[in-house]
Every structure is written in C-alpha cells, then in structure tokens.
Coordinates of C-alpha atoms in Angstrom, one line a residue:
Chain A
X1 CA 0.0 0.0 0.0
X2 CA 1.5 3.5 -0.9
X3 CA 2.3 6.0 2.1
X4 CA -0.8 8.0 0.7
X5 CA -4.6 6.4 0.4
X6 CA -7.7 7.7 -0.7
X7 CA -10.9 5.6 -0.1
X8 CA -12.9 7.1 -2.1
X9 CA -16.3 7.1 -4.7
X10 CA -16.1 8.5 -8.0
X11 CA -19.3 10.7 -7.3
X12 CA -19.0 11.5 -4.0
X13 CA -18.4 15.3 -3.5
X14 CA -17.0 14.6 0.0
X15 CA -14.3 12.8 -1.5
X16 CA -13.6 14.8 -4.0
X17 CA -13.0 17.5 -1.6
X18 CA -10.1 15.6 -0.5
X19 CA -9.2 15.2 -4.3
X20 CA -9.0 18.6 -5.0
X21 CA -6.9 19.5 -1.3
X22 CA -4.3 16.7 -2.9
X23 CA -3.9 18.0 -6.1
X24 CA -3.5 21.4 -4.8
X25 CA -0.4 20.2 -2.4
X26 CA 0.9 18.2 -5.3
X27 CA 0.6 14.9 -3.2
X28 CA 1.0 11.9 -5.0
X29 CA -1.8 8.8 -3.9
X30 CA -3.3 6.0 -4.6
X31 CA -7.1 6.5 -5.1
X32 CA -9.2 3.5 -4.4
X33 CA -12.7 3.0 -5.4
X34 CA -15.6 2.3 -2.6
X35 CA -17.9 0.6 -4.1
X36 CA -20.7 1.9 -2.2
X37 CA -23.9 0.6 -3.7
X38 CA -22.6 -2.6 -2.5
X39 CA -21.1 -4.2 -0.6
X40 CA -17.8 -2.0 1.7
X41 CA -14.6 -2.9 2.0
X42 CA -12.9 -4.8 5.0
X43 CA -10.8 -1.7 4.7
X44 CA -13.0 0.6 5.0
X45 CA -14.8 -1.1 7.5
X46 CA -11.3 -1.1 9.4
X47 CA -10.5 2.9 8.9
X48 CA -13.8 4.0 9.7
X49 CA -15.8 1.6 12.1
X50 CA -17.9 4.8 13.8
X51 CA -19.3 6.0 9.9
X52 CA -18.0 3.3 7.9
X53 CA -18.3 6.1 5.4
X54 CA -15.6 7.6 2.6
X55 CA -13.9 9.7 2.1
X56 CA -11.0 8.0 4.1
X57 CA -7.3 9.3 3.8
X58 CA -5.0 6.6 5.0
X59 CA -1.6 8.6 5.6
X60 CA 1.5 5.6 6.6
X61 CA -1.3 3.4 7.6
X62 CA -3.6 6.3 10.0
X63 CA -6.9 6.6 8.7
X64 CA -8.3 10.1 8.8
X65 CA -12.0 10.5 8.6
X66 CA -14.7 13.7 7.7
X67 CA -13.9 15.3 4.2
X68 CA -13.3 18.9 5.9
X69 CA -11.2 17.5 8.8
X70 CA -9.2 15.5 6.3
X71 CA -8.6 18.3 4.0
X72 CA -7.6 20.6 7.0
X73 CA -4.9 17.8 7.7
X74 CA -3.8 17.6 4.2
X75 CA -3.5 21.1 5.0
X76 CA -1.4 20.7 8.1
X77 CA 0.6 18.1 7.0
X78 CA 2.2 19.2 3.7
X79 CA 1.7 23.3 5.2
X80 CA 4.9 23.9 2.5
X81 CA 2.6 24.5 0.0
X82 CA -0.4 26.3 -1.3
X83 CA -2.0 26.7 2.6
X84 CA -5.6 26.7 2.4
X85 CA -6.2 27.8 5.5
X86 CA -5.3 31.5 6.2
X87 CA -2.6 31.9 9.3
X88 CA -4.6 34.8 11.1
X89 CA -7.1 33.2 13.9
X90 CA -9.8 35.2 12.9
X91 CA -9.8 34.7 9.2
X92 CA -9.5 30.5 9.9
X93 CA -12.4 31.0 12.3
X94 CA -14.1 32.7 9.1
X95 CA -12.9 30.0 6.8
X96 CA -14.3 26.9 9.6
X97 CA -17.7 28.7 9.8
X98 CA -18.3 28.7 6.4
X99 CA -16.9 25.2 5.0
X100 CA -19.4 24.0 8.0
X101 CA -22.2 26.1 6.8
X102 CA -21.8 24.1 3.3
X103 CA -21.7 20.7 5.3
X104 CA -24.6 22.0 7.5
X105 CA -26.7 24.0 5.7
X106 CA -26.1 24.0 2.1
X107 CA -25.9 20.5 1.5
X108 CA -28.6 19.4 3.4
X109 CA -30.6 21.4 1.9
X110 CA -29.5 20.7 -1.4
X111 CA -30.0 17.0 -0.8
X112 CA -33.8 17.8 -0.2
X113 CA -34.4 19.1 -3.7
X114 CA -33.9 16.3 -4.9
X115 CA -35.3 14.2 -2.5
X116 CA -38.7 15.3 -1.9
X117 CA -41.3 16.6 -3.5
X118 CA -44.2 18.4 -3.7
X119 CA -44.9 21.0 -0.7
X120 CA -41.6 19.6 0.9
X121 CA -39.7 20.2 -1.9
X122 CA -41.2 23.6 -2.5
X123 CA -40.1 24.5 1.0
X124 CA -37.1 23.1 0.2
X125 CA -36.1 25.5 -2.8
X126 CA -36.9 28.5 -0.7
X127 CA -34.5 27.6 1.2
X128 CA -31.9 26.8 -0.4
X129 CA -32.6 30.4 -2.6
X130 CA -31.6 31.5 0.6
X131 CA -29.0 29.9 1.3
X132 CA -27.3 30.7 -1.7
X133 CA -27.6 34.3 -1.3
X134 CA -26.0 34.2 2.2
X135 CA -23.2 32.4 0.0
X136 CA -23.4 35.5 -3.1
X137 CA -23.0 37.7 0.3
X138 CA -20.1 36.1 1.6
X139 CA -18.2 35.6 -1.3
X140 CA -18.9 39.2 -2.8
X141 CA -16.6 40.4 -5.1
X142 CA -14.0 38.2 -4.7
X143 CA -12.1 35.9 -6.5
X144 CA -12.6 33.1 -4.1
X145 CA -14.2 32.6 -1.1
X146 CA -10.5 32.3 0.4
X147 CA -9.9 35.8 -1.0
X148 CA -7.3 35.8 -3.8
X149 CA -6.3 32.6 -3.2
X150 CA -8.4 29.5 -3.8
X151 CA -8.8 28.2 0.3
X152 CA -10.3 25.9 2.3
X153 CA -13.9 27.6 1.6
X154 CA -13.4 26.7 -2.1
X155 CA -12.2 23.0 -1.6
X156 CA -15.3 22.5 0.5
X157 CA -17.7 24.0 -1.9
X158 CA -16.3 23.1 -5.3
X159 CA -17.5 19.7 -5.6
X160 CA -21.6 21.0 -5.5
X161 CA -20.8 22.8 -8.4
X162 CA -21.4 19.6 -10.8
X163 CA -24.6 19.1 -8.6
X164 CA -26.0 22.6 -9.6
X165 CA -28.2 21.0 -12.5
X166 CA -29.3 18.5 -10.6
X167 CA -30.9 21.0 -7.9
X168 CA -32.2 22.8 -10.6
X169 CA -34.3 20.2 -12.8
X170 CA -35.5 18.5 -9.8
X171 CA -36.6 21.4 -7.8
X172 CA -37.5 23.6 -10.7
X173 CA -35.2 27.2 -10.2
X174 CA -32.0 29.0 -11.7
X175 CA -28.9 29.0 -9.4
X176 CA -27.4 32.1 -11.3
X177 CA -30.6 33.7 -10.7
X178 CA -30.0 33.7 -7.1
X179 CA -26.8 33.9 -6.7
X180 CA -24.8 34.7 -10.4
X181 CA -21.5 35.6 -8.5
X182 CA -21.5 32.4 -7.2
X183 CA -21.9 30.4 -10.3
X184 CA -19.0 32.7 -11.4
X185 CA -17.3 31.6 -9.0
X186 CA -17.9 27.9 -9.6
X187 CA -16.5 28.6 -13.6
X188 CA -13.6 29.9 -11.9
X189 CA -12.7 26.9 -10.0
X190 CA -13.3 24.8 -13.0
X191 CA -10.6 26.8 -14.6
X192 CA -7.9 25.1 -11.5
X193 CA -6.5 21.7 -13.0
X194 CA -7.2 20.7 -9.4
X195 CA -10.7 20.7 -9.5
X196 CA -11.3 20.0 -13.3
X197 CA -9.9 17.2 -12.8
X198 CA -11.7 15.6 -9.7
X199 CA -14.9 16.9 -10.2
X200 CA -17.7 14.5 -12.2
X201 CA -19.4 15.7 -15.3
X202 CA -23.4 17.5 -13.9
X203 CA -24.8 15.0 -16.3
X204 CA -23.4 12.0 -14.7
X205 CA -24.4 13.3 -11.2
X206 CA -27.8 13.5 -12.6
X207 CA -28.0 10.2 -13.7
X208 CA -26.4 9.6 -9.9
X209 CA -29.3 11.1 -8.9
X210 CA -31.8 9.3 -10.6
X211 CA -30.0 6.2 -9.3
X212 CA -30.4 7.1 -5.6
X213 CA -34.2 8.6 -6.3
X214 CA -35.0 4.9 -7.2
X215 CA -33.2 3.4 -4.3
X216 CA -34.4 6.4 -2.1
X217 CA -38.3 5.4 -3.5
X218 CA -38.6 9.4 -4.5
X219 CA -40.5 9.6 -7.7
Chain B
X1 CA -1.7 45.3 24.3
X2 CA -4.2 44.3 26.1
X3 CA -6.5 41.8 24.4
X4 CA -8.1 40.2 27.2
X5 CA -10.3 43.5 28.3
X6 CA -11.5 43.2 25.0
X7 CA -13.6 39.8 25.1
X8 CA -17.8 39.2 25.5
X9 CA -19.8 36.2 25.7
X10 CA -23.1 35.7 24.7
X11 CA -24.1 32.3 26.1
X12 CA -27.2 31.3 28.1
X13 CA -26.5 29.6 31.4
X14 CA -27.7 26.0 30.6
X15 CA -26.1 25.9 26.7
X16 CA -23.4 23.1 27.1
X17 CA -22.0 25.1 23.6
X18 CA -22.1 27.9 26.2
X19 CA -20.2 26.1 28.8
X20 CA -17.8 24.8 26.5
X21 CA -16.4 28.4 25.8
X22 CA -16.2 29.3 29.4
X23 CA -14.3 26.7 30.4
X24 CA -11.8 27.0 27.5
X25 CA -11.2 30.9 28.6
X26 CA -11.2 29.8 32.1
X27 CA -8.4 27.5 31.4
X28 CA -6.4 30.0 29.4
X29 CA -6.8 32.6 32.0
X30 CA -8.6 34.7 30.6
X31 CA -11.2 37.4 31.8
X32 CA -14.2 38.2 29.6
X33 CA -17.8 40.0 30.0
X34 CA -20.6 37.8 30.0
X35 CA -24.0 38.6 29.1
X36 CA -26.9 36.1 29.4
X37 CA -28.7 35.9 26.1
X38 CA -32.6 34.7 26.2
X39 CA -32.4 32.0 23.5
X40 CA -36.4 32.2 22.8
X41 CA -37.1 35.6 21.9
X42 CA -33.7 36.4 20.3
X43 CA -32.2 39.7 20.9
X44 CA -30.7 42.2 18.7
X45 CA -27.3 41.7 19.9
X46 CA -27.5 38.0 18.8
X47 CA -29.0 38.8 15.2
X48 CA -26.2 41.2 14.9
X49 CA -23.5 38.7 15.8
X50 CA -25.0 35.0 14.4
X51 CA -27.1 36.4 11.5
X52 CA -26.8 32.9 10.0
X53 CA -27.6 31.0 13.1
X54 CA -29.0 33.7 16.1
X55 CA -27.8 31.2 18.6
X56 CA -25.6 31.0 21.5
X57 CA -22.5 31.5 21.7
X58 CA -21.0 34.2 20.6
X59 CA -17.3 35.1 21.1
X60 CA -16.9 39.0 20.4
X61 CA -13.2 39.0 20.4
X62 CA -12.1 43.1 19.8
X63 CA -15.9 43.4 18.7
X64 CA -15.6 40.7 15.9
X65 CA -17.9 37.8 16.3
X66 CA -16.5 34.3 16.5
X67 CA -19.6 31.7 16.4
X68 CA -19.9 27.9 16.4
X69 CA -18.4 26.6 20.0
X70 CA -15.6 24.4 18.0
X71 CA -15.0 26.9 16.2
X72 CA -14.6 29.5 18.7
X73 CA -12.1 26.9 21.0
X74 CA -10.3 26.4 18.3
X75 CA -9.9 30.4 18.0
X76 CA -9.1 30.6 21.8
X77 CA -6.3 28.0 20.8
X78 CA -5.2 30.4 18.0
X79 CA -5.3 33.6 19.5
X80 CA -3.8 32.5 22.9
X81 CA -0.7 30.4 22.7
X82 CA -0.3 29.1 26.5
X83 CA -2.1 26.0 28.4
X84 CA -2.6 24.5 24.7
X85 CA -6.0 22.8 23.8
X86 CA -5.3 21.1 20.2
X87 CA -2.6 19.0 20.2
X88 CA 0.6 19.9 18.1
X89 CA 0.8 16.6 15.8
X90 CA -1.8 17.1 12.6
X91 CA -2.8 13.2 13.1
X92 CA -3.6 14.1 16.7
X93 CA -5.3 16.8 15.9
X94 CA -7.6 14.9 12.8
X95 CA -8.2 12.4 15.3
X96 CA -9.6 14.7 18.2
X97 CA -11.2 16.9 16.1
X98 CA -13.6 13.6 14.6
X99 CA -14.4 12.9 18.1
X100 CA -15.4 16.0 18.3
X101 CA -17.8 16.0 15.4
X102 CA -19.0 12.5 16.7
X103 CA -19.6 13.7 19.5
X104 CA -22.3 16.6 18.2
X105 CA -23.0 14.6 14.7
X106 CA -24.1 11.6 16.8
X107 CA -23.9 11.4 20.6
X108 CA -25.5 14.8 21.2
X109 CA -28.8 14.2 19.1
X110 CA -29.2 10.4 20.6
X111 CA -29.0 12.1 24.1
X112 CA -31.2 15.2 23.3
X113 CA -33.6 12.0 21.8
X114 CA -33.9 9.9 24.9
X115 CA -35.1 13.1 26.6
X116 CA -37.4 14.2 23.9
X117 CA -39.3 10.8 23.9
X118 CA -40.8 8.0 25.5
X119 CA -41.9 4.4 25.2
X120 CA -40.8 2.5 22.3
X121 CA -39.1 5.5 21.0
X122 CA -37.1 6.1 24.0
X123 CA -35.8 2.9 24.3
X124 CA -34.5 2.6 21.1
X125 CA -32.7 6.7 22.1
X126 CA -31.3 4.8 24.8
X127 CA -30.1 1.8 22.4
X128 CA -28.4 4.5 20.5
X129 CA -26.8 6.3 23.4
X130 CA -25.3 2.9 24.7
X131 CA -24.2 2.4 20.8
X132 CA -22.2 5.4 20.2
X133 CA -20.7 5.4 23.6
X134 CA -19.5 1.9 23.1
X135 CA -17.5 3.3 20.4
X136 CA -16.1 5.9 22.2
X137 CA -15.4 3.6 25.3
X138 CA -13.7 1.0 22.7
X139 CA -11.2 4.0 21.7
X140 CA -10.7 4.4 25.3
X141 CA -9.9 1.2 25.7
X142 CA -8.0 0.2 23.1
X143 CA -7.6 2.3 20.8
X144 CA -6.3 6.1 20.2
X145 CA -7.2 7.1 23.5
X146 CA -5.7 4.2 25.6
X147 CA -3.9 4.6 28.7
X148 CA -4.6 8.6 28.6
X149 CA -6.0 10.4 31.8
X150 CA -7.8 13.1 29.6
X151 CA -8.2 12.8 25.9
X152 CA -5.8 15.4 26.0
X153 CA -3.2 13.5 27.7
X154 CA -2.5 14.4 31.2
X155 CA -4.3 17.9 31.1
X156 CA -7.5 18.6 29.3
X157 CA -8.0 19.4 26.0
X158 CA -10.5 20.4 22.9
X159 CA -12.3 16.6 22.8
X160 CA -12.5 17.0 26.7
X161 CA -13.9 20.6 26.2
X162 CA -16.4 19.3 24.0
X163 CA -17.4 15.8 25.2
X164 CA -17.5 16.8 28.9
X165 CA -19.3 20.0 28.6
X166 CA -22.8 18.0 27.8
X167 CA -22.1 14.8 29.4
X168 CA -23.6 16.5 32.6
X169 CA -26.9 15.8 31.1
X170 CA -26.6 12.0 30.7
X171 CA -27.0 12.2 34.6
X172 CA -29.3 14.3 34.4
X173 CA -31.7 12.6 32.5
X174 CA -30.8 9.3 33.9
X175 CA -32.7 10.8 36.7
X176 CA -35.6 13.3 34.9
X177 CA -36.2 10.1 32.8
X178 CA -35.5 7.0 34.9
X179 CA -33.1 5.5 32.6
X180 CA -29.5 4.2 32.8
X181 CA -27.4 5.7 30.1
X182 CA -23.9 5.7 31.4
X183 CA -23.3 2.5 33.6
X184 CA -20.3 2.0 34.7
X185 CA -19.9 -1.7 34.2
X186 CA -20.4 -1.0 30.7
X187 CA -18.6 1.7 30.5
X188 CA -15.4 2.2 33.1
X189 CA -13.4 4.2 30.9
X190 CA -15.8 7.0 30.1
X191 CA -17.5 7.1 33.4
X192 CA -13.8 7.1 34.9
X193 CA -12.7 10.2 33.0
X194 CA -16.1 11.9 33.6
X195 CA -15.8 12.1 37.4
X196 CA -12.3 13.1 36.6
X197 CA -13.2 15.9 34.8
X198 CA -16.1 17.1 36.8
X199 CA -13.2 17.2 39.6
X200 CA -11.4 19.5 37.8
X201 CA -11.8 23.1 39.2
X202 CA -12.1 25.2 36.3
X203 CA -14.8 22.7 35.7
X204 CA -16.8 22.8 38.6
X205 CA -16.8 26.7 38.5
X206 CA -17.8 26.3 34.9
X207 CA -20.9 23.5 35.1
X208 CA -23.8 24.7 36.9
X209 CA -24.9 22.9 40.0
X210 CA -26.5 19.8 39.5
X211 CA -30.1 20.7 41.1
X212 CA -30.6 23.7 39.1
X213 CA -29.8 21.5 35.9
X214 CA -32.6 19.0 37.3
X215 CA -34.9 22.0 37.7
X216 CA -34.3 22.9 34.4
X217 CA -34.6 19.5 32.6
X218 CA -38.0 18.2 34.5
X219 CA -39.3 21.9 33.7
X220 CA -38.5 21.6 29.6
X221 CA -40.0 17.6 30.2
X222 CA -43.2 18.6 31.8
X223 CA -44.1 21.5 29.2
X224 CA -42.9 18.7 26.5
X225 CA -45.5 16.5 28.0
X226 CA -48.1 19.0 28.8
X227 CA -47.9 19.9 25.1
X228 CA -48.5 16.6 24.2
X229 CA -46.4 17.2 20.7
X230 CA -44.5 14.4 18.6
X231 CA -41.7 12.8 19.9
X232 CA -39.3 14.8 17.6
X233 CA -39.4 18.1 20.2
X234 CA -36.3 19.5 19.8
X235 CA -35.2 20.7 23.4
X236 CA -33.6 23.9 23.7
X237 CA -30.0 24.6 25.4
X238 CA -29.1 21.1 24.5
X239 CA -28.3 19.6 20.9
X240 CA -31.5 19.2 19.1
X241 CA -32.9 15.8 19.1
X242 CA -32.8 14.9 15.3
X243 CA -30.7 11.4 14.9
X244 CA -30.6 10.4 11.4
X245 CA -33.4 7.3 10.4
X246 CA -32.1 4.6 8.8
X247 CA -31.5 6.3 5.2
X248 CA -30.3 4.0 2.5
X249 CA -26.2 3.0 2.7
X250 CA -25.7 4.8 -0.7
X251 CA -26.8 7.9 -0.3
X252 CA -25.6 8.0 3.2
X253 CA -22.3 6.7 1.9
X254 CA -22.6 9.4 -0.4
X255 CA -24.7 12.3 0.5
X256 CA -24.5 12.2 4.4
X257 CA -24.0 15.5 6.3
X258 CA -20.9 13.8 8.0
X259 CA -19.2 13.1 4.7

C-alpha cells in the first residue's frame, strides 16, 4: 500500500474535496474506489468503524476520517505548499464557519431538492434560494471565497458545483438567478487543474441522482 | 496590548455550547464579560452577531464575532498560545477533532432523543446512546485514547472541552427520565474520565450545579408533555434531538451531512 490512500467514490463530492486539497499540495496517492452501492470494503470497515463512510485518507497506515477535517490535515501536514487555511485566527475562524455552513446547511438542503417533493420540496427550494444568497454575500466580489487565493472555503464548496443542474431540474429554479457571482465563482474553480480534474461531469451526477431517487423510492 | 479586556460572551446559562467556551477561557486565564442571552425571543445583539444562526454562543473577540463553539475553541487555541487545547501533531489533531464532530454529529442528538421521547421511541434513544458510547469507550480502551488520563493527555484538551461539557446531562436525565445511560460496568473508561473531569476546578466553577440542571430538565420535560407534541421536540439549550433514520447506505455513503 502507498504511504498516501484515498478511499474514495467517483461521485462523492466529500471525496472529492479531499481530491481537490491533494492536487492542490501536489501529493502523490493512490485513489481507491468504494464501491458503495454494495457491498464495503474490510478496509474501510477497518479505517472507519464509527461512519464506515468515505472519504478516508490513509496517511502511513492512520486513517483520517470527515472530508473537511481531512482536507484541513492535508492542510497541516504538507503546510509547504499552497496553505488553504489562512494563518490569522480570525480569518481561519471565518474560513471553519463557512466550510461547515456548506456541510450543514447548504448541502442538506440541497440534498432535499432532490429528494422530496411536492410541498416539501417547494419549502425546500426557498431555502436553499436562501441559502445561496447568504453564499453571493459572503463571497462578494472576490475571487474566491478564500480571498485571492483558492482556500479551504473553495475546496469544501467546489464539488456542489457539478450538482447545480441537478438542484435545478429537480426542484424547478436558476442557481445564477440567485446567486450569479456564485456560479461565477464555480466557472472559476473549473478553470484550476485541481478541481477539473476531480470533479464529475453535472450529467453523470444527474444520472447519480436518478439512481439514488430509485433506491431512495422518490418519484 | 491588552487583548483580554476586549472579550464578551453571549451564552445562556444552561447551553453546554455555552459552557464549553467558558471553560476554555477559564483555562487559558482569561477574563471576559458575559451577558446572558434569552435563547427564545432572540435579541438584537445576537441577530447582529449569528445572523446565520441567532444562537448562542458568541465570542466577540475586539468586537468581531467568532460563532460555532468548535469553532470559537479552536480560535481561543489560535489567539492565545499558552495551556494549549489542540494537540501539536496534525494526526492528533484529525483524530480529536472527529471525536469532536462524533460527538455533536451523533452522541449529542441520541442524548437530546432519549429526553425528547418515550416508550418505544425512547428505548431505542437509549439503544443509540449505549451504541455510540460503546465506540467511544472502545477507543478508550484500546484504541487512540488508551492509557490517557484526559483525551488530552494528562491535562485537558479540545475533545475533553467538548465531550464533557454536555455529558452532565446524561446524569441528568438518567434521573428526569429514569433510565440508565452511562453504567459503569459498561462503560469504566468513560465514566472514569467523567468524574475526573467534573473534579477539575475550572470545571466545577464552569458546570452549573446539578439541582438547578434538574430543575431545568424536568421543567422543559413537563411543558414537553403537557404539550403533548411528537416525539421529535427539539429541546432547547441542548443539541437538538434529530438522529438520522435509517437512510439507504448509498446515499448515506454518499450524500450524508458527515461526509
């Protein structure tokens, strides 16, 4: 096994995350595919007994679990290069609150549009409209949400970018309508070799999608 | 310069979140104002501060708001170098820090659940408070914590910070709601390093006394049951009680808030 070890699903923003923190530190890995629709891996079962979940980093045989507290190791671990944290306190505190808020608020949301409907769902859009104006607010006019550098804020939110279509068929709204500095922002990230090249196509996450409506029993 | 002058908290006296701060600038040495926030009708101050979240806490740090108690300890950690919370090692610190979110991802809600509910529902709340602290108590045992007094080593740290500010309430609802949820057969190592840390002075001056916390709990219980609402009440001042159903493995494996 190499010193570096990414459990790991091809659509699985989470992982991707991790993908994206990798490639940015220029960290060479193996990537190994969970297959996750059926049965897990003893190894996975092994790194991650609480969650049994990927994204797992396996660094010299320690399992790291949690996409944004891996990436944040990633981060201290090879801090040489590209840092994606910022060093002041107050500006990390910034940066923690708002990778969380994606974890807490904007995914969850998200993962409603597509899984209810009706009423719920309806509810759910509002929401998330929302939501993504609290994010055109934070990131303003800059470049990233990290500032001129692409940061920990980024990383977390990148991956959602290929599931933009998705939330947008199913629930039946325009993301740039809401929030066009945003989707801006997600072209601009596509632009980084980094995330181009972890990040799934929107079409295969819709067909993802429809995959886990059927097994979810949303129709 | 004089930073410490310069620090509020907005808490509210029962929040473990709340506690959790006040004990981490207690053990740095630090003085701050505190103003008690009503965490029902939401003040000004607090929409100000936590416009995403109006909740307690609130660090106000120079006047800039720090919110999210992890967050905000790991701030403390930042800003003030001495008696050191997060370990220095990154692995170290991955490893506390998951505890950490295990311990408000799933310990917290199974807890808050065994107090919002009853009967059949209860019991299984309990089932899943015995669950995730048999994990924990594994790690104690043999695992990353082993032979550590704290999960901080031989002083207290962040996991400590976080796990034992809100562990007062498994005694407290083992007696609100006549249940055992932290037996110490079951579980030596945990109930071991509980008393421990409820020894600890800057914890005792930190924790409010155990018969107002009682007053408190069978109060929120009886207007719970007077209201006669679903068993999914979330109870305020502790972590809400919404433990995950049994979603399918794929899109938990791939869509899960703890990804």
């Amino acid at each position: 096994m190499k010193a570096v070890v990414l459990l790991d699903f091809w659509a699985s923003p989470f992982g991707q995350r991790c993908r994206i923190a990798l490639a940015e530190k220029g960290v060479e890995y193996e990537y190994r595919e969970e297959n996750i629709l059926g049965a897990k891996s003893p190894l996975l079962l092994k790194s991650n007994p609480v969650y049994k979940k990927v994204p797992v980093l396996i660094h010299d045989g320690k399992p790291v679990c949690e996409s944004l507290i891996i990436v944040q190791y990633i981060d201290e671990a090879w801090p040489d290069h590209a840092p994606l944290l910022p060093a002041d306190p107050y500006a990390r505190a910034q940066a923690c609150f708002w990778a969380d808020f994606v974890d807490m608020k904007f995914n969850e949301c998200g993962s409603r549009l597509w899984k209810l409907k009706g009423e719920a769902q309806a509810a759910a859009k509002e929401e998330f409209i929302g939501i993504l104006k609290l994010l055109e607010g934070e990131l303003g006019d800059k470049k990233y949400f990290g500032g001129d550098a692409f940061g920990f804020v980024d990383v977390a939110l990148a991956p959602f970018v290929s599931w933009f279509y998705s939330y947008e068929t199913c629930a039946g709204f325009s993301i740039e309508e809401a929030a066009p500095k945003v989707v801006a922002w997600g072209k601009r990230c596509m632009e980084r070799e980094s995330v181009a090249n972890a990040l799934s196509h929107p079409d295969k996450i819709y067909e993802m999608v429809g995959v886990l409506k059927k097994k979810f029993g949303v129709e | 310069m004089d930073q410490h002058s310069s620090l509020k908290l907005l808490g509210s006296w029962a929040d473990s979140h709340t506690h959790r701060v006040q004990l981490a600038l207690k053990l740095k040495g630090l003085e701050f104002d505190y103003q008690e926030e009503d965490v029902v009708n939401i003040s000004p101050a607090l929409v100000l501060h936590n416009p995403v979240y109006k909740m307690v806490p609130v660090l106000l740090h120079k006047d800039r708001p720090v919110v999210e108690s992890v967050v905000i300890l790991q701030y403390i950690d930042e800003t003030w170098a001495g008696n050191p919370l997060t370990p220095a090692d990154p692995f170290e610190r991955a490893v506390a820090r998951f505890w950490c979110h295990f311990a408000e991802d799933k310990l917290a809600p199974a807890v808050g659940a065994v107090f919002s509910s009853s009967g059949e529902g209860q019991k299984a709340a309990v089932d899943q408070v015995h669950e995730n602290l048999k994990l924990l108590e594994c790690e104690m045992r043999d695992g990353a914590f082993k032979g550590r007094r704290f999960f901080g080593g031989d002083k207290i740290g962040l996991l400590d910070v976080v796990l034992g500010c809100g562990s007062y309430w498994l005694a407290v609802f083992e007696e609100v709601m006549e249940v055992k949820l932290v037996d110490p057969e079951s579980f030596p190592a945990f109930h071991a390093w509980l008393r421990d840390f409820e020894e600890q002075n800057e914890v005792k001056e930190t924790i409010p006394a155990i018969d107002k916390l009682l007053e408190y709990a069978r109060g929120v219980r009886q207007m719970m049951l007077s209201l006669s609402s679903s068993t999914s009440t979330s109870v305020p001042a502790t972590a809400a009680a919404n433990a995950t159903g049994n979603d399918d493995v794929a899109v938990d494996a791939i869509d899960g808030s703890s990804g």
